Short mmCIF file of N, CA and C in Angstrom, two decimals:
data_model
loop_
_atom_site.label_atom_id
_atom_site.label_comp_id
_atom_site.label_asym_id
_atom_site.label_seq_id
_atom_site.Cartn_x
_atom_site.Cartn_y
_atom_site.Cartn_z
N UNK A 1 124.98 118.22 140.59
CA UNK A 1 125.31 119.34 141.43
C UNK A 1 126.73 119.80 141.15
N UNK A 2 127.66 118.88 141.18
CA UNK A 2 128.88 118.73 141.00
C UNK A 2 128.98 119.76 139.38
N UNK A 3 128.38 119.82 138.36
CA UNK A 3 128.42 119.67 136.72
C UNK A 3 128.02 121.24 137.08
N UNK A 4 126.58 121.70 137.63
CA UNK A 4 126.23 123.11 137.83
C UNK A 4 127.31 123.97 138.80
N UNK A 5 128.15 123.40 139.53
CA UNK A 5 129.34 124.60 140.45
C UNK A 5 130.33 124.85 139.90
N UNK A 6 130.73 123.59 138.92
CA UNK A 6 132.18 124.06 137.93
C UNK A 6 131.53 125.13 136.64
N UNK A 7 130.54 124.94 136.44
CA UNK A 7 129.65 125.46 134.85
C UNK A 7 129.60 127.14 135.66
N UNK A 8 129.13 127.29 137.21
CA UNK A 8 128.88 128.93 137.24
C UNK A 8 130.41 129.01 137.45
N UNK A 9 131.70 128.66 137.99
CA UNK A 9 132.97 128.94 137.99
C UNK A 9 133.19 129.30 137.04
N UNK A 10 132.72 128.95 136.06
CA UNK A 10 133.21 128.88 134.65
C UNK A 10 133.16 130.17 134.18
N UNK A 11 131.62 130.49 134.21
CA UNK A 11 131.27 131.43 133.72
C UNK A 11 131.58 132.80 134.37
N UNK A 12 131.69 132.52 135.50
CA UNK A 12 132.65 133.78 136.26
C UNK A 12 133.67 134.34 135.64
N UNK A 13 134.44 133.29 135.34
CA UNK A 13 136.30 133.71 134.82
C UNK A 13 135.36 134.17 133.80
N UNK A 14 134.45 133.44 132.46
CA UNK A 14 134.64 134.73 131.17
C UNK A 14 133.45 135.53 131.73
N UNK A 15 133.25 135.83 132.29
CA UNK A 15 131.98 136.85 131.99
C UNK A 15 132.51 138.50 131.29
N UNK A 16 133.94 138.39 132.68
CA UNK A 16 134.74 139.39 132.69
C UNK A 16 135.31 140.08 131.04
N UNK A 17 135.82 139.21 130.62
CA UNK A 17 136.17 138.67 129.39
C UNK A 17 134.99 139.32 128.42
N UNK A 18 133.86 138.70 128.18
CA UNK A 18 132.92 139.03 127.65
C UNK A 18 132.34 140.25 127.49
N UNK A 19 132.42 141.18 128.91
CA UNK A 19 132.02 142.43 128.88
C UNK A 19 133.07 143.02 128.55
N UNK A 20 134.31 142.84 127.85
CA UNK A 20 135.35 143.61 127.58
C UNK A 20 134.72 144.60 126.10
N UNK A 21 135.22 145.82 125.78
CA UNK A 21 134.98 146.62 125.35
C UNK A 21 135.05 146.20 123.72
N UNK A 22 136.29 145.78 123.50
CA UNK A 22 136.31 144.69 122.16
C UNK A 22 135.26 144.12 121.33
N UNK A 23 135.64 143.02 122.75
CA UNK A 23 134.05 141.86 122.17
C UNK A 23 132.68 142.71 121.70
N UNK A 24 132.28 143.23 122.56
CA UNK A 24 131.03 144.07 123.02
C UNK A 24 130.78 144.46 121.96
N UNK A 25 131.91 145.40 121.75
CA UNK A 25 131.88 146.51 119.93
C UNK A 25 131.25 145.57 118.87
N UNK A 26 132.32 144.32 118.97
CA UNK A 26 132.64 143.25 117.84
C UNK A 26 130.71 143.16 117.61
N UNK A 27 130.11 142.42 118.66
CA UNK A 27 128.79 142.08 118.82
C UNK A 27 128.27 143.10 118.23
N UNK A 28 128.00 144.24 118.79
CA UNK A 28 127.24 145.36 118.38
C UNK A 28 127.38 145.87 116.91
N UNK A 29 128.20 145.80 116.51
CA UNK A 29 128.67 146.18 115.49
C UNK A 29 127.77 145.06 114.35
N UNK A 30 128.12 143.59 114.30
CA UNK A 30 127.44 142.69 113.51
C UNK A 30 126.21 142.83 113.34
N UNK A 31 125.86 142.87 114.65
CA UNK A 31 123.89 142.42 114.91
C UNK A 31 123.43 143.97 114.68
N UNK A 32 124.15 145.05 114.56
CA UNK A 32 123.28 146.06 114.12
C UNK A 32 123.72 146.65 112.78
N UNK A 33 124.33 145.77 111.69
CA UNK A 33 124.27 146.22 110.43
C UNK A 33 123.37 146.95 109.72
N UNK A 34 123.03 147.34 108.92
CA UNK A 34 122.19 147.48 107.71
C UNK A 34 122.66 146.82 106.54
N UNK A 35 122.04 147.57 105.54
CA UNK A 35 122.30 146.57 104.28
C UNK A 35 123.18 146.79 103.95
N UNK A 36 124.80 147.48 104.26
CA UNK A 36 125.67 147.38 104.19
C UNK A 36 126.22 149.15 103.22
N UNK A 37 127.15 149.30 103.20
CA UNK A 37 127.48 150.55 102.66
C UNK A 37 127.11 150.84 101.33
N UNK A 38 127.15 152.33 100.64
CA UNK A 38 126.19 152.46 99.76
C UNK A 38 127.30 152.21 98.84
N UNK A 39 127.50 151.48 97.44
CA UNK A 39 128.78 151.62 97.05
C UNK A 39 128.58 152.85 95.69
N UNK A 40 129.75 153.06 95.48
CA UNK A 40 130.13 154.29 94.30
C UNK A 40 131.72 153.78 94.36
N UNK A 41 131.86 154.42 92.34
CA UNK A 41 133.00 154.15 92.20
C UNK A 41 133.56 152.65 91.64
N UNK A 42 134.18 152.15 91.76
CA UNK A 42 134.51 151.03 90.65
C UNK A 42 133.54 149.84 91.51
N UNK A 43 133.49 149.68 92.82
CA UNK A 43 132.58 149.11 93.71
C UNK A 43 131.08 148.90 93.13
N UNK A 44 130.80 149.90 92.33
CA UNK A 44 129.51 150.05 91.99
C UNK A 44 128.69 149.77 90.72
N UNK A 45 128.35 147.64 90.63
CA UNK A 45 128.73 147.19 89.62
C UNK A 45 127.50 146.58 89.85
N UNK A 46 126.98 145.86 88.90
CA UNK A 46 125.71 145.05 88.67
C UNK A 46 125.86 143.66 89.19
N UNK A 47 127.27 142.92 89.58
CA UNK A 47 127.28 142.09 91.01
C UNK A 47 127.22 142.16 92.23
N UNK A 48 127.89 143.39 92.37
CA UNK A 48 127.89 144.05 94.09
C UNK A 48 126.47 144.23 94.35
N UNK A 49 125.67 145.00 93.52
CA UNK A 49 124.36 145.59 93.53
C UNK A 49 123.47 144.29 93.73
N UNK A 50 123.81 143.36 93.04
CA UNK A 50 122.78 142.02 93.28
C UNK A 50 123.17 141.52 94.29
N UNK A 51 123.99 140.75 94.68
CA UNK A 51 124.70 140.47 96.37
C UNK A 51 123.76 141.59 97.16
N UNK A 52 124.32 142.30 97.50
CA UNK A 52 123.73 143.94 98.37
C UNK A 52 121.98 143.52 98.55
N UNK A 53 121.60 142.94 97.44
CA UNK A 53 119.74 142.81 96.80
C UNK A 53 119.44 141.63 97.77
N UNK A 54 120.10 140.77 97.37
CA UNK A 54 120.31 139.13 98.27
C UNK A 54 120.76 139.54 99.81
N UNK A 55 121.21 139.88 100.20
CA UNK A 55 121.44 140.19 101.21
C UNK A 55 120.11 140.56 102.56
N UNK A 56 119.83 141.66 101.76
CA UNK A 56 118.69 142.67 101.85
C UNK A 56 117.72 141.62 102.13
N UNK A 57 116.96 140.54 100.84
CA UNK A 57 116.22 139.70 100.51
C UNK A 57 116.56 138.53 101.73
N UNK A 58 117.68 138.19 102.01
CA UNK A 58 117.91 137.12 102.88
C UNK A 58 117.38 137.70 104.68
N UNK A 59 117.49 139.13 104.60
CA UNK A 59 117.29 139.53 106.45
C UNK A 59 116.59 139.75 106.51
N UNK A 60 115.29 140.07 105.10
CA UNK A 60 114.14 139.89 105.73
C UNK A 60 113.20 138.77 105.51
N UNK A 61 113.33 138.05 104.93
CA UNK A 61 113.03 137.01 105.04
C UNK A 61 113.48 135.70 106.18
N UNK A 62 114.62 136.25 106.43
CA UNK A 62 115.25 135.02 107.73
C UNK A 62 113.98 135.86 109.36
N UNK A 63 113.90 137.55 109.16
CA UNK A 63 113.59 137.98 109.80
C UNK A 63 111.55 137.60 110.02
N UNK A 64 111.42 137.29 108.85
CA UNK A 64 109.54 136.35 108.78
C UNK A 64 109.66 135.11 109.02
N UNK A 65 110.63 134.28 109.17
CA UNK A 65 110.27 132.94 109.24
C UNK A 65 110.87 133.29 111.24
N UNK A 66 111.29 134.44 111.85
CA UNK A 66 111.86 134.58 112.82
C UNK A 66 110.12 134.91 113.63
N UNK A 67 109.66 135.90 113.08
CA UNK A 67 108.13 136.00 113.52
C UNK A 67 107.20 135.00 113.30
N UNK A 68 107.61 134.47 112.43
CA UNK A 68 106.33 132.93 111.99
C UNK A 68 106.92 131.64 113.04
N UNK A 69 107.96 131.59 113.54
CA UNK A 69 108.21 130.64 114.56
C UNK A 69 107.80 130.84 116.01
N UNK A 70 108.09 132.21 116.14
CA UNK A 70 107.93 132.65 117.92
C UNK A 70 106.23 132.95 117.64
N UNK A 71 105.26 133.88 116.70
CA UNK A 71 104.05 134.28 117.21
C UNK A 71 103.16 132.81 116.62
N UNK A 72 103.88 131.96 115.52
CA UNK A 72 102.50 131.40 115.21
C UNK A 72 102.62 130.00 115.42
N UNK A 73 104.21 129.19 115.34
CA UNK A 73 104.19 127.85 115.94
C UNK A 73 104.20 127.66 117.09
N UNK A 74 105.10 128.30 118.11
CA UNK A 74 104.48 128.69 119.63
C UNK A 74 103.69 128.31 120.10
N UNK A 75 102.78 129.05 119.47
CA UNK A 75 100.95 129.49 120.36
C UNK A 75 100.70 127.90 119.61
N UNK A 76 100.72 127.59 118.50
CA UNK A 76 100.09 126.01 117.79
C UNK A 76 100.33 125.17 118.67
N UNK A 77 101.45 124.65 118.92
CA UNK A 77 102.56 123.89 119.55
C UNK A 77 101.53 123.49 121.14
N UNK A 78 101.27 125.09 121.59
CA UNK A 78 100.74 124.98 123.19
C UNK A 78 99.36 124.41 123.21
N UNK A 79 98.74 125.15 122.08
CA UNK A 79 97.20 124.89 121.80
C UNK A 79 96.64 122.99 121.52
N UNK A 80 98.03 122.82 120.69
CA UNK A 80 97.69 121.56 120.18
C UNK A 80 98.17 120.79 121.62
N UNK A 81 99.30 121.06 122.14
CA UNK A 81 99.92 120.13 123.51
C UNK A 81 98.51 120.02 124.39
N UNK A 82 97.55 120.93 124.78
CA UNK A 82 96.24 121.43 125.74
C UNK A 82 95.14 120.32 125.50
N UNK A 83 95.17 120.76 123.99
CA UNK A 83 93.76 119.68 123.25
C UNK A 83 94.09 118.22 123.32
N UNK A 84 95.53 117.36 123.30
CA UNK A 84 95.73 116.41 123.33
C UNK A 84 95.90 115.92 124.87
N UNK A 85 96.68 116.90 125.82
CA UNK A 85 96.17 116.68 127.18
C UNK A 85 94.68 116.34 127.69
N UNK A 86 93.95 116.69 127.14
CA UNK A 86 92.34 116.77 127.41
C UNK A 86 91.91 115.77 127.04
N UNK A 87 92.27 115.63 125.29
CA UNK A 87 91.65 114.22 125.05
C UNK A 87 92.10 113.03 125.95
N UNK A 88 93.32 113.10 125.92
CA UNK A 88 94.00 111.61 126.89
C UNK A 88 93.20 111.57 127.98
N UNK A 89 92.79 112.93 128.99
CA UNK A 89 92.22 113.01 130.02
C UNK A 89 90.53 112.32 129.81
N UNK A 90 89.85 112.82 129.06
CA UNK A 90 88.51 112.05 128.79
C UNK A 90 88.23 111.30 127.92
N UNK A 91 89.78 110.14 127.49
CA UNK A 91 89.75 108.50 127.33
C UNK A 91 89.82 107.98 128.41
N UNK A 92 90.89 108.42 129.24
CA UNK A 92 90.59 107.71 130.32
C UNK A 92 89.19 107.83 131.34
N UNK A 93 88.96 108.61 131.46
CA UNK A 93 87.58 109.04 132.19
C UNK A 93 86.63 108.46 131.88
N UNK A 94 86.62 108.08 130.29
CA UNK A 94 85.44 107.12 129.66
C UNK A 94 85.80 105.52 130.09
N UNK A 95 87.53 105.06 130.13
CA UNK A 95 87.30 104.12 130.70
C UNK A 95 87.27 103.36 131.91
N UNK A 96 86.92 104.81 133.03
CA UNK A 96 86.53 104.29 134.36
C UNK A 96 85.22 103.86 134.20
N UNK A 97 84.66 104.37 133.69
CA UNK A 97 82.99 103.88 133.46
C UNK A 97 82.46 103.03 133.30
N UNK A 98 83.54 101.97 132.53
CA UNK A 98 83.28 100.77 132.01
C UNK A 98 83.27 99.72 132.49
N UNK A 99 82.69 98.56 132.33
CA UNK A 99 82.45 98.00 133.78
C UNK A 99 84.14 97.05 133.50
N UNK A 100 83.89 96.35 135.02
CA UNK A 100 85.31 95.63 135.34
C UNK A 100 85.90 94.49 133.78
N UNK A 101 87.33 94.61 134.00
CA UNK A 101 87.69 93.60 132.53
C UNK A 101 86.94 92.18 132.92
N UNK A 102 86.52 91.47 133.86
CA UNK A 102 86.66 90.32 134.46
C UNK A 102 84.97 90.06 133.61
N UNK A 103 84.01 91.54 133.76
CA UNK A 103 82.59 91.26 133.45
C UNK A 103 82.38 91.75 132.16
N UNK A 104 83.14 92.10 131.38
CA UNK A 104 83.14 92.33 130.23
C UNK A 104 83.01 90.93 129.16
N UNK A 105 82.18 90.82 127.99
CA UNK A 105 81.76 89.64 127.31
C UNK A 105 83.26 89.74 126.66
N UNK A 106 83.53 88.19 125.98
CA UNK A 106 84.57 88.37 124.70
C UNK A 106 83.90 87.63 123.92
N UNK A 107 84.20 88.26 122.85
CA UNK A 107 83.66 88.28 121.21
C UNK A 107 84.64 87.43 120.67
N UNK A 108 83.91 86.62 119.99
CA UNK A 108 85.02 85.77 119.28
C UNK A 108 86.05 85.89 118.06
N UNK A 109 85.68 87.17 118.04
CA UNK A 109 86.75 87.56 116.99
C UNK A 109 87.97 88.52 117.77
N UNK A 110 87.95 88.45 119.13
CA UNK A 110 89.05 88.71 120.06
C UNK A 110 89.89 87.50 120.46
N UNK A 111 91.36 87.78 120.72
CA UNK A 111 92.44 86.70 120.80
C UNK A 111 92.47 85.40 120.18
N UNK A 112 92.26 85.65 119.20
CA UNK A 112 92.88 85.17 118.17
C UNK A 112 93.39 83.71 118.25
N UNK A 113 93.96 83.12 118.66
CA UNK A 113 95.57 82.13 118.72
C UNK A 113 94.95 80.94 117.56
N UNK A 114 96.24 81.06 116.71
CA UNK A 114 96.01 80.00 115.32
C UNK A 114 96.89 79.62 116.25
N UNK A 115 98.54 79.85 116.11
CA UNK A 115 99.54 79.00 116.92
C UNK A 115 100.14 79.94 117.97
N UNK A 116 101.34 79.42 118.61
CA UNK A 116 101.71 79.73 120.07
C UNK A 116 102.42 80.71 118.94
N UNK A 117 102.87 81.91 120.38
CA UNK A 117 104.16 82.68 120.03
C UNK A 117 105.32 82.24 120.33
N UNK A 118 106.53 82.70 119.81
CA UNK A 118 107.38 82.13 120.26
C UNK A 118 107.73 82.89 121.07
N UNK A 119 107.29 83.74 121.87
CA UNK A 119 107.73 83.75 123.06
C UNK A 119 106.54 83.89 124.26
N UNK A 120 105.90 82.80 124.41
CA UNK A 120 104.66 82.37 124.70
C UNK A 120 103.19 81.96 124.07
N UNK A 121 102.27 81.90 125.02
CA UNK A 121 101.00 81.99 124.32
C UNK A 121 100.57 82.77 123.93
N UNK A 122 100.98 84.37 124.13
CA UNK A 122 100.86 85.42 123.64
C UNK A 122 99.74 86.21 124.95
N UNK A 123 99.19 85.85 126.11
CA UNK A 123 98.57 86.36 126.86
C UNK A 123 99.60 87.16 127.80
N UNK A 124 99.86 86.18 128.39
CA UNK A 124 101.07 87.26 129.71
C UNK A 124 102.06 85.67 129.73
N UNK A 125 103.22 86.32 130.01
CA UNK A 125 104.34 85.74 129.95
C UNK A 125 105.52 86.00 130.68
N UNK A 126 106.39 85.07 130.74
CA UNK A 126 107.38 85.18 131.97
C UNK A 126 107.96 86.83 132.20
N UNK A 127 108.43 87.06 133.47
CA UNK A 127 108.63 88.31 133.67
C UNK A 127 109.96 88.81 132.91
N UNK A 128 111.11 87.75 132.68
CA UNK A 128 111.99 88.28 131.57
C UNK A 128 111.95 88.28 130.20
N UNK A 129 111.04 88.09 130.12
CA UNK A 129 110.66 88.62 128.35
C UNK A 129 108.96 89.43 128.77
N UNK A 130 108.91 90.63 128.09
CA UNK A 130 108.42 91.33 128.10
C UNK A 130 107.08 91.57 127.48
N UNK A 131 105.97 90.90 127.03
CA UNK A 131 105.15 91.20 125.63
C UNK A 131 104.67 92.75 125.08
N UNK A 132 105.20 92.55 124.07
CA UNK A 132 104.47 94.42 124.17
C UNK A 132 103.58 94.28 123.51
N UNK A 133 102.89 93.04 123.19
CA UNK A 133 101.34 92.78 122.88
C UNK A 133 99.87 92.87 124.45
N UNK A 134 100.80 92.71 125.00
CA UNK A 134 99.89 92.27 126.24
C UNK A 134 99.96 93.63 127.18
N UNK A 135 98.57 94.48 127.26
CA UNK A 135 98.44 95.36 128.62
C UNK A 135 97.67 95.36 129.05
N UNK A 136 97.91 94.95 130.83
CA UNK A 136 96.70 94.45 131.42
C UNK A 136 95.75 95.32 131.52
N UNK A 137 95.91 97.06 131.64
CA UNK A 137 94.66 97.91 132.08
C UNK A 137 93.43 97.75 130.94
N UNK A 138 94.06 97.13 129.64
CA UNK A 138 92.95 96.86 128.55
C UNK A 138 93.09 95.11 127.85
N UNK A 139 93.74 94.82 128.40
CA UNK A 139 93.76 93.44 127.40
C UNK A 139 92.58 92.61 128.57
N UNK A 140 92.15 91.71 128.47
CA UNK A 140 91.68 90.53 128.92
C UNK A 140 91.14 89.39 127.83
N UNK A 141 90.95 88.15 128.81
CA UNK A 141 91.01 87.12 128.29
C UNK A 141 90.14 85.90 129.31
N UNK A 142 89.09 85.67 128.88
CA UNK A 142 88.27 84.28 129.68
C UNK A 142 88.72 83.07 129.58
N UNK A 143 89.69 82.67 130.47
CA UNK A 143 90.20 81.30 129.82
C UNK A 143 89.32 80.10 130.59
N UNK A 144 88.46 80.82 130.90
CA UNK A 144 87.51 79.52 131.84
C UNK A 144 85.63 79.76 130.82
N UNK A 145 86.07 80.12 129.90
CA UNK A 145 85.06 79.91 128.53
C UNK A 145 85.48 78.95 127.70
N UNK A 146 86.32 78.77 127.90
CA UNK A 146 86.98 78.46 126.56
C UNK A 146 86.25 76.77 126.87
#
């Protein structure tokens, strides 16, 4: 809160500043170039002319990769964020369906253990060490099969 009341103070003192007639020009002036003056006269040389070409070549091309970001990665970006929302949504949905971890069979080619971990048995383990092998909404384990 504190960070947002000094930041609009801030911007108060220049705003003033900003709309000064100067600046303004300065701005206007850049962002509405063209390809720059026509040259004649000793100016008017087969380097200037290529620069002038490059130039030309660089604003419109900076100006397609300016339309290929806003109309076509955009819309990708949202489309793809939607479809992956959905899927996550009907994995999980598929695994309410399933019956409880407790009645589920285990296959013996699940959990593994040749030897201990070193930082446990590798099932669930003390609360200050963490396993990032072990999550209960999908892991289980019959230790009364065994």
């Amino acid at each position: 809160m504190l960070g947002q009341r000094s930041l609009v103070r801030a911007s108060q003192r220049i705003s003033p500043q900003v709309r000064s007639p100067a600046i303004r020009s300065s701005f206007q002036r850049r962002l509405a170039h063209d390809s720059g003056p026509e040259l004649s006269g000793p100016a008017d040389n087969a380097f200037n002319r290529e620069r002038q070409a490059v130039k030309a070549h660089a604003a419109a091309t900076s100006d397609t990769w300016r339309k290929l970001s806003i109309y076509v990665v955009i819309p990708c970006l949202i489309i793809g964020s939607v479809n992956a929302y959905n899927l996550w949504t009907e994995h999980w949905e598929h695994w309410e369906h399933l019956p409880p971890l407790d009645d589920r069979p285990e296959y013996p080619y699940q959990n593994l253990r040749v030897k201990k971990y070193p930082w446990g048995d590798g099932d669930k383990v003390s609360e200050p060490v963490r396993c990032v092998c072990w999550n209960d909404k999908v892991n289980y384990h019959k230790k009364d099969e065994e």
